[in-house]
């Protein structure tokens, strides 16, 4: 007969670590933070561990693998009271509260909430990566509401500059404002003649540098041309049915985000979206000359005057003015030359 090998009653830290599947360094750390009681050192100056410590280490390792923080594990081992330690009537041995299970339900509830949040964040990142792979690196990084609106444009018709504008618009006005702004670029993509005129005006406005005087006639001329272009673009937008799409997108957004709906009409103690947007715009650097800013201001004034003229006209005259292109332009979230509330906004960045 083979003799039965008698296992040791105590083992050194290296053997304990090997059995549990951890490291001596981890066990020493458990000692330091009070998670594992320390045995007295033997005559050789080394600690030895028995079955009680091994079992406790196994539970520590299993709980740590489940994502429970060491501080929570330590609190669970320490959280034992006479009342809590007594198992409730009908409890199974697995349900009985022990030093290893006391306090764990609360810890697990917190852990589950944390893991759910991490899972949601991970899913968001996976969706972003998928969108980048399917739509392109930059377009895929825009909010889905925005990139979905751009899907109506011909392939490769949306420029990098357009995406830059939409990124800034998202930062200032949020996904809803950027989605509405995206309709502008869809209209330009579908009408090459408007895109060409937009490019011409952008280049002309870019040329309004510090060498151009504010009262130079060219400034007012370009402002009038910009106003005429924006009116023509708005006619195209309205005729394409985009304004109805805008209303539908806004209604769907408000339904999904009720806390955002009607913010400007709330108590004066809370800042409106327009105020927040204006504050954000002021923190965005723009290298505009005084002449270019003046050009933007005149274009805004021309737009406001046209809106006032239509609102004051008789119904028959309103139709005539409407057909002539003097129609009020709805805010379209950082237009090329001015902002939602009439404040000056960038042309190259908006």
Coordinates of C-alpha atoms in Angstrom, one line a residue:
X1 CA 0.0 0.0 0.0
X2 CA 1.1 3.5 -0.7
X3 CA 1.3 5.7 2.3
X4 CA -1.1 8.6 2.5
X5 CA 0.8 11.9 2.4
X6 CA -0.1 14.0 5.3
X7 CA -0.7 17.7 4.1
X8 CA 1.1 20.4 6.1
X9 CA -0.9 22.2 8.7
X10 CA 0.8 25.5 7.7
X11 CA 2.4 26.7 4.5
X12 CA 4.7 29.6 3.6
X13 CA 3.4 32.7 1.8
X14 CA 4.7 31.5 -1.6
X15 CA 2.8 28.2 -1.3
X16 CA -0.3 30.0 -0.1
X17 CA -0.2 32.5 -3.0
X18 CA 0.3 29.6 -5.5
X19 CA -2.7 27.7 -4.2
X20 CA -5.0 30.7 -4.2
X21 CA -3.8 32.0 -7.6
X22 CA -2.4 35.3 -6.4
X23 CA 1.0 36.7 -5.5
X24 CA 2.9 37.1 -2.2
X25 CA 2.9 40.8 -2.8
X26 CA -0.9 40.8 -3.0
X27 CA -1.1 38.9 0.3
X28 CA 1.2 41.4 2.0
X29 CA -1.0 44.2 0.7
X30 CA -4.0 42.5 2.2
X31 CA -2.1 42.5 5.5
X32 CA -1.3 46.2 5.2
X33 CA -4.9 47.2 4.6
X34 CA -6.4 45.0 7.3
X35 CA -8.1 42.6 4.9
X36 CA -6.2 39.5 6.1
X37 CA -5.1 39.2 9.7
X38 CA -1.4 38.6 10.2
X39 CA 0.0 35.5 12.0
X40 CA 3.0 35.7 14.2
X41 CA 6.2 35.0 12.5
X42 CA 7.9 31.7 13.3
X43 CA 11.3 31.2 14.8
X44 CA 12.8 31.5 11.3
X45 CA 11.2 35.0 10.9
X46 CA 8.6 33.8 8.3
X47 CA 4.8 33.7 8.5
X48 CA 2.9 30.6 7.8
X49 CA -0.7 30.3 6.7
X50 CA -3.4 27.7 7.7
X51 CA -6.6 26.6 6.1
X52 CA -8.6 29.5 7.6
X53 CA -6.4 32.1 5.9
X54 CA -6.4 30.1 2.6
X55 CA -10.2 30.0 2.6
X56 CA -10.4 33.7 3.3
X57 CA -7.9 34.4 0.5
X58 CA -9.9 32.3 -1.9
X59 CA -13.0 34.4 -1.1
X60 CA -11.1 37.6 -1.4
X61 CA -9.8 36.6 -4.7
X62 CA -13.2 35.5 -6.0
X63 CA -14.8 38.8 -4.8
X64 CA -12.1 40.9 -6.3
X65 CA -12.5 39.0 -9.6
X66 CA -16.2 39.9 -9.5
X67 CA -15.2 43.6 -9.4
X68 CA -15.7 44.3 -5.7
X69 CA -13.2 46.9 -4.4
X70 CA -10.9 45.8 -1.7
X71 CA -12.2 48.5 0.7
X72 CA -15.7 47.0 0.2
X73 CA -14.4 43.5 0.8
X74 CA -12.7 44.6 4.0
X75 CA -15.9 46.4 5.1
X76 CA -17.9 43.3 4.4
X77 CA -15.6 41.1 6.5
X78 CA -15.7 43.6 9.3
X79 CA -19.5 44.3 9.2
X80 CA -20.8 41.6 11.6
X81 CA -23.2 42.4 14.4
X82 CA -25.1 40.0 16.6
X83 CA -28.4 40.8 14.8
X84 CA -26.9 40.8 11.4
X85 CA -25.0 37.6 12.0
X86 CA -28.1 35.6 12.9
X87 CA -29.6 34.0 9.9
X88 CA -33.3 34.8 9.3
X89 CA -35.9 32.0 9.7
X90 CA -35.9 29.6 6.9
X91 CA -32.5 30.8 5.5
X92 CA -30.3 28.3 3.8
X93 CA -26.7 27.8 4.8
X94 CA -25.8 29.8 1.7
X95 CA -28.0 32.7 2.8
X96 CA -26.9 32.8 6.4
X97 CA -25.0 36.0 7.2
X98 CA -21.4 35.3 7.9
X99 CA -18.3 37.5 8.0
X100 CA -17.9 36.8 4.4
X101 CA -21.4 37.8 3.4
X102 CA -22.4 40.6 5.8
X103 CA -22.8 44.0 4.0
X104 CA -22.2 42.4 0.6
X105 CA -25.8 43.0 -0.8
X106 CA -25.3 46.8 -0.6
X107 CA -21.8 46.4 -2.1
X108 CA -23.2 44.3 -5.0
X109 CA -26.0 46.8 -5.6
X110 CA -23.5 49.6 -6.0
X111 CA -21.3 47.3 -8.1
X112 CA -24.2 46.4 -10.4
X113 CA -25.0 50.1 -10.9
X114 CA -21.4 50.9 -11.7
X115 CA -21.1 48.0 -14.2
X116 CA -24.4 49.0 -15.8
X117 CA -23.0 52.5 -16.3
X118 CA -19.8 51.1 -17.7
X119 CA -21.7 48.8 -20.0
X120 CA -23.7 51.8 -21.3
X121 CA -20.6 53.8 -21.9
X122 CA -18.9 50.8 -23.6
X123 CA -22.0 50.4 -25.9
X124 CA -21.9 54.1 -26.7
X125 CA -18.2 53.8 -27.7
X126 CA -18.9 50.7 -29.8
X127 CA -21.7 52.6 -31.6
X128 CA -19.3 55.5 -32.2
X129 CA -16.6 53.2 -33.6
X130 CA -19.2 51.5 -35.8
X131 CA -20.4 54.9 -37.1
X132 CA -16.9 55.9 -37.9
X133 CA -16.3 52.8 -39.8
X134 CA -19.5 53.0 -41.8
X135 CA -19.8 56.8 -42.3
X136 CA -16.2 58.0 -42.2
X137 CA -13.9 59.0 -39.3
X138 CA -15.2 62.5 -38.9
X139 CA -18.8 62.3 -39.9
X140 CA -19.2 59.2 -37.7
X141 CA -18.1 61.3 -34.7
X142 CA -21.0 63.7 -35.0
X143 CA -24.2 62.9 -33.1
X144 CA -26.4 60.4 -34.9
X145 CA -29.1 63.0 -35.3
X146 CA -26.7 65.1 -37.3
X147 CA -25.1 62.4 -39.4
X148 CA -28.5 60.9 -40.2
X149 CA -29.6 64.3 -41.6
X150 CA -26.5 64.4 -43.8
X151 CA -27.5 61.1 -45.3
X152 CA -29.8 63.0 -47.7
X153 CA -26.7 64.6 -49.4
X154 CA -25.0 63.0 -52.4
X155 CA -21.9 60.9 -51.5
X156 CA -18.7 63.0 -51.1
X157 CA -20.8 66.2 -51.4
X158 CA -20.3 67.2 -47.7
X159 CA -16.9 68.9 -47.2
X160 CA -14.5 68.8 -44.3
X161 CA -15.3 72.5 -43.7
X162 CA -19.0 71.6 -43.4
X163 CA -18.2 68.9 -40.8
X164 CA -16.1 71.5 -38.9
X165 CA -19.0 73.9 -38.8
X166 CA -21.3 71.1 -37.6
X167 CA -18.9 70.1 -34.8
X168 CA -18.8 73.7 -33.6
X169 CA -22.6 74.0 -33.8
X170 CA -23.0 70.8 -31.8
X171 CA -20.8 72.3 -29.1
X172 CA -22.8 75.6 -29.0
X173 CA -26.4 74.5 -29.8
X174 CA -26.3 70.8 -29.2
X175 CA -27.3 67.9 -31.5
X176 CA -30.7 69.4 -32.4
X177 CA -29.2 72.8 -33.5
X178 CA -26.5 70.9 -35.5
X179 CA -29.1 68.7 -37.2
X180 CA -31.0 71.7 -38.3
X181 CA -27.8 73.3 -39.5
X182 CA -27.0 70.1 -41.4
X183 CA -30.0 70.8 -43.6
X184 CA -28.2 73.9 -44.9
X185 CA -25.3 71.8 -46.2
X186 CA -27.7 69.2 -47.7
X187 CA -29.3 72.1 -49.7
X188 CA -25.9 73.3 -50.8
X189 CA -24.8 69.8 -51.8
X190 CA -28.0 69.4 -53.9
X191 CA -27.6 72.8 -55.6
X192 CA -24.1 73.3 -57.1
X193 CA -25.0 76.9 -58.2
X194 CA -25.7 77.8 -54.6
X195 CA -22.6 76.1 -53.4
X196 CA -20.5 78.1 -55.9
X197 CA -22.1 81.4 -54.8
X198 CA -21.5 80.4 -51.1
X199 CA -17.9 79.8 -51.9
X200 CA -17.6 83.2 -53.7
X201 CA -19.1 85.0 -50.8
X202 CA -17.0 83.2 -48.2
X203 CA -13.8 84.1 -50.1
X204 CA -14.9 87.7 -50.5
X205 CA -15.7 88.0 -46.7
X206 CA -12.4 86.3 -45.9
X207 CA -10.7 89.1 -47.9
X208 CA -12.2 91.7 -45.5
X209 CA -9.0 91.9 -43.5
X210 CA -7.6 94.6 -41.3
X211 CA -6.6 96.7 -44.3
X212 CA -10.3 97.2 -45.2
X213 CA -12.0 100.2 -43.5
X214 CA -15.2 99.6 -41.7
X215 CA -17.0 102.3 -43.9
X216 CA -15.6 100.9 -47.1
X217 CA -18.5 100.6 -49.6
X218 CA -17.4 97.0 -50.3
X219 CA -18.5 96.0 -46.8
X220 CA -22.1 97.1 -47.3
X221 CA -22.1 95.6 -50.8
X222 CA -21.0 92.2 -49.5
X223 CA -23.5 92.3 -46.7
X224 CA -26.3 92.9 -49.3
X225 CA -25.1 90.0 -51.4
X226 CA -24.9 87.8 -48.3
X227 CA -28.5 88.7 -47.4
X228 CA -29.7 88.0 -51.0
X229 CA -27.9 84.6 -50.9
X230 CA -29.3 83.6 -47.6
X231 CA -32.8 84.5 -48.8
X232 CA -32.3 82.4 -52.0
X233 CA -31.0 79.5 -49.9
X234 CA -33.9 79.7 -47.5
X235 CA -36.3 79.6 -50.5
X236 CA -34.7 76.3 -51.6
X237 CA -34.8 75.0 -48.1
X238 CA -38.5 75.8 -47.7
X239 CA -39.4 74.4 -51.1
X240 CA -37.6 71.2 -50.4
X241 CA -39.8 70.6 -47.3
X242 CA -36.8 70.8 -44.9
X243 CA -38.6 73.2 -42.6
X244 CA -41.3 70.5 -42.0
X245 CA -38.5 68.0 -41.4
X246 CA -36.9 70.5 -38.9
X247 CA -40.2 70.7 -37.0
X248 CA -40.6 67.0 -36.9
X249 CA -37.0 66.5 -35.7
X250 CA -37.5 69.2 -33.0
X251 CA -40.8 67.6 -31.9
X252 CA -39.1 64.2 -31.6
X253 CA -36.2 65.7 -29.7
X254 CA -38.5 67.5 -27.3
X255 CA -40.4 64.3 -26.7
X256 CA -37.2 62.4 -25.9
X257 CA -35.7 65.3 -23.9
X258 CA -38.6 66.8 -22.0
X259 CA -36.3 68.6 -19.6
X260 CA -34.9 70.7 -22.6
X261 CA -38.3 71.6 -24.0
X262 CA -39.2 75.3 -23.6
X263 CA -36.2 76.2 -21.6
X264 CA -36.2 79.9 -22.7
X265 CA -39.8 80.3 -21.3
X266 CA -38.9 79.1 -17.8
X267 CA -38.3 81.2 -14.8
X268 CA -35.8 84.1 -15.1
X269 CA -33.6 82.3 -12.6
X270 CA -32.6 79.7 -15.1
X271 CA -30.5 80.6 -18.1
X272 CA -32.1 80.1 -21.5
X273 CA -30.6 78.0 -24.3
X274 CA -29.9 81.2 -26.2
X275 CA -28.1 82.8 -23.3
X276 CA -26.0 79.7 -22.8
X277 CA -25.2 79.6 -26.5
X278 CA -24.2 83.2 -26.5
X279 CA -21.9 82.6 -23.6
X280 CA -20.3 79.6 -25.4
X281 CA -19.9 81.6 -28.6
X282 CA -17.9 84.3 -26.7
X283 CA -15.4 81.7 -25.6
X284 CA -14.7 80.5 -29.2
X285 CA -11.8 82.4 -30.8
X286 CA -12.5 84.0 -34.2
X287 CA -9.9 86.0 -36.1
X288 CA -12.3 88.5 -37.7
X289 CA -11.4 92.0 -38.7
X290 CA -13.6 95.0 -37.8
X291 CA -14.8 95.2 -41.4
X292 CA -15.8 91.6 -41.5
X293 CA -17.8 91.9 -38.3
X294 CA -19.4 95.0 -39.6
X295 CA -20.4 93.1 -42.8
X296 CA -22.0 90.5 -40.6
X297 CA -23.9 93.1 -38.6
X298 CA -25.3 94.7 -41.7
X299 CA -26.4 91.4 -43.1
X300 CA -28.2 90.6 -39.8
X301 CA -29.9 94.1 -40.0
X302 CA -31.1 93.5 -43.6
X303 CA -32.6 90.1 -42.5
X304 CA -34.3 91.7 -39.6
X305 CA -35.7 94.5 -41.7
X306 CA -37.1 92.1 -44.2
X307 CA -38.8 90.1 -41.5
X308 CA -40.3 93.3 -40.0
X309 CA -41.5 94.5 -43.4
X310 CA -43.3 91.2 -44.1
X311 CA -44.9 91.1 -40.6
X312 CA -46.3 94.7 -41.0
X313 CA -47.5 94.2 -44.6
X314 CA -51.1 93.4 -45.6
X315 CA -51.8 89.8 -46.5
X316 CA -51.8 90.6 -50.3
X317 CA -48.4 92.5 -50.0
X318 CA -47.0 89.7 -47.8
X319 CA -47.5 87.2 -50.7
X320 CA -45.8 89.6 -53.1
X321 CA -42.8 90.2 -50.8
X322 CA -42.6 86.5 -50.2
X323 CA -42.4 85.8 -53.9
X324 CA -39.7 88.5 -54.2
X325 CA -37.6 86.6 -51.8
X326 CA -38.0 89.1 -48.9
X327 CA -39.1 86.3 -46.5
X328 CA -38.2 85.9 -42.9
X329 CA -35.4 83.4 -42.4
X330 CA -35.9 81.0 -39.6
X331 CA -32.9 80.5 -37.2
X332 CA -30.8 77.7 -38.5
X333 CA -28.2 77.3 -35.7
X334 CA -25.0 79.2 -36.4
X335 CA -25.7 80.3 -40.0
X336 CA -22.7 81.3 -42.0
X337 CA -22.8 84.9 -40.9
X338 CA -25.0 85.3 -37.8
X339 CA -26.4 83.5 -34.8
X340 CA -29.8 82.4 -33.5
X341 CA -30.5 85.5 -31.5
X342 CA -29.0 87.9 -34.1
X343 CA -25.6 87.9 -32.5
X344 CA -22.6 87.8 -34.8
X345 CA -21.3 84.3 -35.4
X346 CA -18.5 83.0 -37.6
X347 CA -18.7 82.5 -41.3
X348 CA -15.8 80.1 -41.6
X349 CA -16.6 78.3 -38.3
X350 CA -20.3 78.7 -38.5

